[in-house]
CSV table of C-alpha atoms in Angstrom, one decimal:
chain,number,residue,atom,x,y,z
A,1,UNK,CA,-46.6,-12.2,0.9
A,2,UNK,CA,-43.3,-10.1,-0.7
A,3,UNK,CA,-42.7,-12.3,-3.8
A,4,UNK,CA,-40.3,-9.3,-5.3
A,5,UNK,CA,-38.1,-10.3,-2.6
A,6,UNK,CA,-38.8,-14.3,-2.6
A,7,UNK,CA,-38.0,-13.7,-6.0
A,8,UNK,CA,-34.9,-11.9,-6.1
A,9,UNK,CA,-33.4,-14.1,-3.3
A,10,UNK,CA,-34.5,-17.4,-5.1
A,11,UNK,CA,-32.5,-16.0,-8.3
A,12,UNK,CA,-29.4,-15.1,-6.0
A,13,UNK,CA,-29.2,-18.5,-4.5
A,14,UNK,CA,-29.7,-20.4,-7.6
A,15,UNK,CA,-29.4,-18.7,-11.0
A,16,UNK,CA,-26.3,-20.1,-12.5
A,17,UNK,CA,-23.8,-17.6,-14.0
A,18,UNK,CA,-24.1,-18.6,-17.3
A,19,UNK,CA,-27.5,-17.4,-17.4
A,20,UNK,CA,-26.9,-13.9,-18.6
A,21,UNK,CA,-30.0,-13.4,-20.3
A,22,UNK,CA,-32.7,-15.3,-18.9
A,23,UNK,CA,-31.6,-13.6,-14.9
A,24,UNK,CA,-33.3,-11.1,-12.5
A,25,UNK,CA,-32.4,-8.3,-14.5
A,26,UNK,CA,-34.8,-9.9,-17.1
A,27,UNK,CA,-37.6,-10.8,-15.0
A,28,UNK,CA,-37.3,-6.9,-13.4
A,29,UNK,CA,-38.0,-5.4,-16.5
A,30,UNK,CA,-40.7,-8.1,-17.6
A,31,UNK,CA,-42.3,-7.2,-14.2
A,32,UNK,CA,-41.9,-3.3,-15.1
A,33,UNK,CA,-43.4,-3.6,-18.6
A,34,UNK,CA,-46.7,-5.5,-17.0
A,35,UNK,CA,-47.2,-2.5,-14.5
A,36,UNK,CA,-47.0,0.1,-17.5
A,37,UNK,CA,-49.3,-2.0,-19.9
A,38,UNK,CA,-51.7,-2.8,-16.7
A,39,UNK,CA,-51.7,1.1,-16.1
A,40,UNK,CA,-52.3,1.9,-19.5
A,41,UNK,CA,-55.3,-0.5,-19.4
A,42,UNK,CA,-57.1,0.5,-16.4
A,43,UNK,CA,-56.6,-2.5,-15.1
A,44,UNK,CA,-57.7,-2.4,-11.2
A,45,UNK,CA,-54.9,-3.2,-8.6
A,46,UNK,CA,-56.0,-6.6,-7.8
A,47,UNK,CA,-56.1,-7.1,-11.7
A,48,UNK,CA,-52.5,-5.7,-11.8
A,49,UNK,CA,-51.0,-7.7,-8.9
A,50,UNK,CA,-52.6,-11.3,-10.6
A,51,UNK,CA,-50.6,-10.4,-14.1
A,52,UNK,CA,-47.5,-9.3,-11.7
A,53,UNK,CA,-46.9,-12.3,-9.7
A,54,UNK,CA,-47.4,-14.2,-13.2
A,55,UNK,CA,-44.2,-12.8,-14.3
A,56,UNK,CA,-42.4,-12.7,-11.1
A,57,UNK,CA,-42.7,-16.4,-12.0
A,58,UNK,CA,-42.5,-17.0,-15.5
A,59,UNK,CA,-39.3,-18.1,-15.9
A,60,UNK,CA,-38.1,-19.7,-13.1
A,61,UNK,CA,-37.8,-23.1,-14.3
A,62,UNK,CA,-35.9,-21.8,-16.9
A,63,UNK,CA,-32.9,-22.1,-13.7
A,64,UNK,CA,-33.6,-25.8,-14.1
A,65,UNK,CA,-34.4,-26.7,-17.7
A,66,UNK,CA,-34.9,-24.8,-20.9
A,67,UNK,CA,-37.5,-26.6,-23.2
A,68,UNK,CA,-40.5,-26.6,-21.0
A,69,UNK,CA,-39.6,-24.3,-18.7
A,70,UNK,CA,-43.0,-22.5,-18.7
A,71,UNK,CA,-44.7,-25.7,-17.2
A,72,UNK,CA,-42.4,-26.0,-14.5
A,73,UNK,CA,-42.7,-22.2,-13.3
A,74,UNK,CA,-46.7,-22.8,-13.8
A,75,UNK,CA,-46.0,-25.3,-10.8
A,76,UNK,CA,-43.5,-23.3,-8.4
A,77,UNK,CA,-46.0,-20.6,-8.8
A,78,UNK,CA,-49.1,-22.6,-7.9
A,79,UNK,CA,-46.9,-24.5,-4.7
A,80,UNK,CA,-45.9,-21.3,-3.6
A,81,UNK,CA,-49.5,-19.4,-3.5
A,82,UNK,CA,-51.3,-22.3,-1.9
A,83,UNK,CA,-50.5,-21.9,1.5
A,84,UNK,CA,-51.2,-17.9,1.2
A,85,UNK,CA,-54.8,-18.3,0.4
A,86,UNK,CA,-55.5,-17.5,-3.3
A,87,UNK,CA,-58.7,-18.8,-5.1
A,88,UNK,CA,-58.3,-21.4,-7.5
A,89,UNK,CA,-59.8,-18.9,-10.0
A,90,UNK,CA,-56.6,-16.7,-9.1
A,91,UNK,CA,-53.8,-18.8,-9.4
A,92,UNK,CA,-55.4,-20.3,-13.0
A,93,UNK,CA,-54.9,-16.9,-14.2
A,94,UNK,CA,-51.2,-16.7,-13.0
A,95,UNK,CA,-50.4,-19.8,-14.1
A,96,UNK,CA,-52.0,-19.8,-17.3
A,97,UNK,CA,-50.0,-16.0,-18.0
A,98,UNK,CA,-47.1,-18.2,-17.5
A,99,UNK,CA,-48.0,-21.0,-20.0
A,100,UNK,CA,-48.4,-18.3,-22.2
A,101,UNK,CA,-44.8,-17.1,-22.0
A,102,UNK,CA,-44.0,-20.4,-24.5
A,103,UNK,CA,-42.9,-19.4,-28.2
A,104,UNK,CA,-44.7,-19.0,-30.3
A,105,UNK,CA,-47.3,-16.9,-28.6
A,106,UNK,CA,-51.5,-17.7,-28.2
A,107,UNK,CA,-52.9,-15.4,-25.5
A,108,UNK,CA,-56.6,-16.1,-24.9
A,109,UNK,CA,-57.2,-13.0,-22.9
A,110,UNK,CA,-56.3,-9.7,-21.7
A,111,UNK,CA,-54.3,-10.7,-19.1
A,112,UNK,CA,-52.0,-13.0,-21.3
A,113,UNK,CA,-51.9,-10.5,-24.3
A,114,UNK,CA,-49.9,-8.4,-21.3
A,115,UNK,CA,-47.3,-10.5,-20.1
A,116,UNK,CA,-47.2,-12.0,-23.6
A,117,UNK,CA,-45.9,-8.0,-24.6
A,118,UNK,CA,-43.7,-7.5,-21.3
A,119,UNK,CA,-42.0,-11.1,-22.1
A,120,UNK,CA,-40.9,-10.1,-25.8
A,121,UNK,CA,-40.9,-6.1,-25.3
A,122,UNK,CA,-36.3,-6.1,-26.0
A,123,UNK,CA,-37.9,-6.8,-29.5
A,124,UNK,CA,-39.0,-3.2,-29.8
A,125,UNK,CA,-36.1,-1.5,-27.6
A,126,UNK,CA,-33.1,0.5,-28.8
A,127,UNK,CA,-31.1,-2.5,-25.7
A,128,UNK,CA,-32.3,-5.7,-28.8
A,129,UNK,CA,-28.8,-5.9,-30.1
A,130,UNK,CA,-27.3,-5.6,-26.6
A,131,UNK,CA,-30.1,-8.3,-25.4
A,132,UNK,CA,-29.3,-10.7,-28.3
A,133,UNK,CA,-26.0,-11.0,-27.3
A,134,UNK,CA,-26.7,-11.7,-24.2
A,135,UNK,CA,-29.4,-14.5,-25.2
A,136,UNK,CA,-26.5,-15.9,-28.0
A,137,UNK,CA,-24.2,-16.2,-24.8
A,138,UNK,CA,-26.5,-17.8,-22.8
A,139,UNK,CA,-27.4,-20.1,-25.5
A,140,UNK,CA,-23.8,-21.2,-26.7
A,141,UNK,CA,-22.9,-22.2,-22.6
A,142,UNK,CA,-26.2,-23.6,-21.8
A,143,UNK,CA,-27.3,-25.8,-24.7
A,144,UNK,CA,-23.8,-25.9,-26.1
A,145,UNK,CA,-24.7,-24.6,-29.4
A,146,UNK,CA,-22.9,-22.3,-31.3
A,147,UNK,CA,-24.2,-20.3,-34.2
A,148,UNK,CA,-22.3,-18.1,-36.9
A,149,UNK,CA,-22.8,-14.5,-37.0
A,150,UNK,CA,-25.0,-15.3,-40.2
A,151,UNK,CA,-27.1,-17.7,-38.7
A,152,UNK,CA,-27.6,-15.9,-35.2
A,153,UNK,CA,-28.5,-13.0,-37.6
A,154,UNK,CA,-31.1,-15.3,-39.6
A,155,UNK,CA,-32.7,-16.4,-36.1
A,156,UNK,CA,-32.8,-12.9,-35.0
A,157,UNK,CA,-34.3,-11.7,-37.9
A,158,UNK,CA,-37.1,-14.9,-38.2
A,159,UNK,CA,-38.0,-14.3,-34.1
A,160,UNK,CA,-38.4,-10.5,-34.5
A,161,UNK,CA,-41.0,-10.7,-37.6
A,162,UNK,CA,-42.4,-13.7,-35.6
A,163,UNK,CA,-43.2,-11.4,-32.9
A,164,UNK,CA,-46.1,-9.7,-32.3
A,165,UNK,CA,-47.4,-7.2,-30.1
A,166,UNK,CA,-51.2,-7.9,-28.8
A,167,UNK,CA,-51.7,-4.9,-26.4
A,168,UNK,CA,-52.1,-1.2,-27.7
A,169,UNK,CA,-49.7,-0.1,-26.0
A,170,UNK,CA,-47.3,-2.9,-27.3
A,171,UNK,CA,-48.3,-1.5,-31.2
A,172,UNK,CA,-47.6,2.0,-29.9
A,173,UNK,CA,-44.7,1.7,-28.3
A,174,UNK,CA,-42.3,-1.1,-29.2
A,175,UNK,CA,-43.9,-1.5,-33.1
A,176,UNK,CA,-41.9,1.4,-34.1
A,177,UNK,CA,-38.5,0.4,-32.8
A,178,UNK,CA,-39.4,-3.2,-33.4
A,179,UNK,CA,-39.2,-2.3,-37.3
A,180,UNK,CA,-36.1,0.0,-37.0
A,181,UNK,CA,-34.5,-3.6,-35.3
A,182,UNK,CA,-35.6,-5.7,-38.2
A,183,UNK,CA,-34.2,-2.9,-41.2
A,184,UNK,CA,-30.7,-3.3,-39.2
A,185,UNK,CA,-30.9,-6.6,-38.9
A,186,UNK,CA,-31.8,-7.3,-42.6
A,187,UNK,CA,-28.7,-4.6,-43.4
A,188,UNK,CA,-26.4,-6.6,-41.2
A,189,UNK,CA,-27.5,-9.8,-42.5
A,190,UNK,CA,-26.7,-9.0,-46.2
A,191,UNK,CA,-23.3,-7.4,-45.7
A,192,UNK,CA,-22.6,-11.0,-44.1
A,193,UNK,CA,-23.7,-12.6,-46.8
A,194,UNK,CA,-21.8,-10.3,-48.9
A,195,UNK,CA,-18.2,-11.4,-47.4
């Protein structure tokens, strides 16, 4: 079964444009993080592909609803693997790595400590800022919230040292940047609250 392309059509048909964060650019590079942790790992290609389809899914019920989402995707995922024949055993594991996607984070395994990474990994990129303002566009169209530029920066800056990185490969490659993030952040937030 080609859920890349299940995927990628499903987000086509029904993603609505003011979605800019949460779109299939987002779950591409979710998907892309996953393969490089599950590489890094040794994790074996059946290993890999469970952790994969996981994030396919993991936020498409975000098209639907926001608070809760995780659930929901939990359930497209599980109705659309049925009829292909996984195990039980198989589809808990992709359905609990989607769970786990929820904030704040509580991975149980492996498995979840991965996607858990891939989901958050803009934390520790040089793209955060351009990412955040992406997300604070979403937001203000979706939930009809607007925040100052002081109080986006405040939720920016709480979320980043809320966020942690489980895998060693998440410490060794987006901890770094993560902390260059956080110093800017705390430099822009005080020159607000200078003005």
């Amino acid at each position: 079964f080609d859920i890349e392309n299940y995927i990628k059509d499903y987000y086509e048909k029904n993603n609505p444009p003011e979605n800019v964060y949460h779109n299939i650019n987002h779950i591409e590079e979710v998907v892309e993080v996953v393969k490089q942790i599950a590489t890094f790992n040794n994790l074996t290609e059946k290993e890999t592909k469970l952790v994969t389809v996981a994030a396919w899914f993991h936020d498409i019920g975000h098209i639907e609803i926001w608070e809760g989402h995780e659930e929901l995707g939990a359930n497209y995922a599980k109705n659309y693997l049925i009829p292909f024949g996984c195990s039980d055993s198989e589809i808990q594991i992709i359905t609990d790595c989607i769970r786990v996607t929820a904030i704040p984070h509580n991975p149980k395994n492996l498995f979840e400590e991965i996607i858990c990474d891939a989901d958050v990994s803009h934390v520790g990129s040089e793209l955060f800022f351009e990412k955040s303002k992406l997300l604070r566009n979403e937001i203000e169209h979706r939930k009809k919230k607007k925040y100052s530029d002081l109080n986006w920066i405040k939720k920016n800056m709480d979320f980043v040292i809320q966020t942690n990185f489980y895998t060693n490969f998440g410490t060794e490659i987006f901890e770094k940047q993560k902390q260059i993030n956080l110093k800017k952040l705390y430099e822009e937030y005080k020159l607000l609250s200078e003005k």
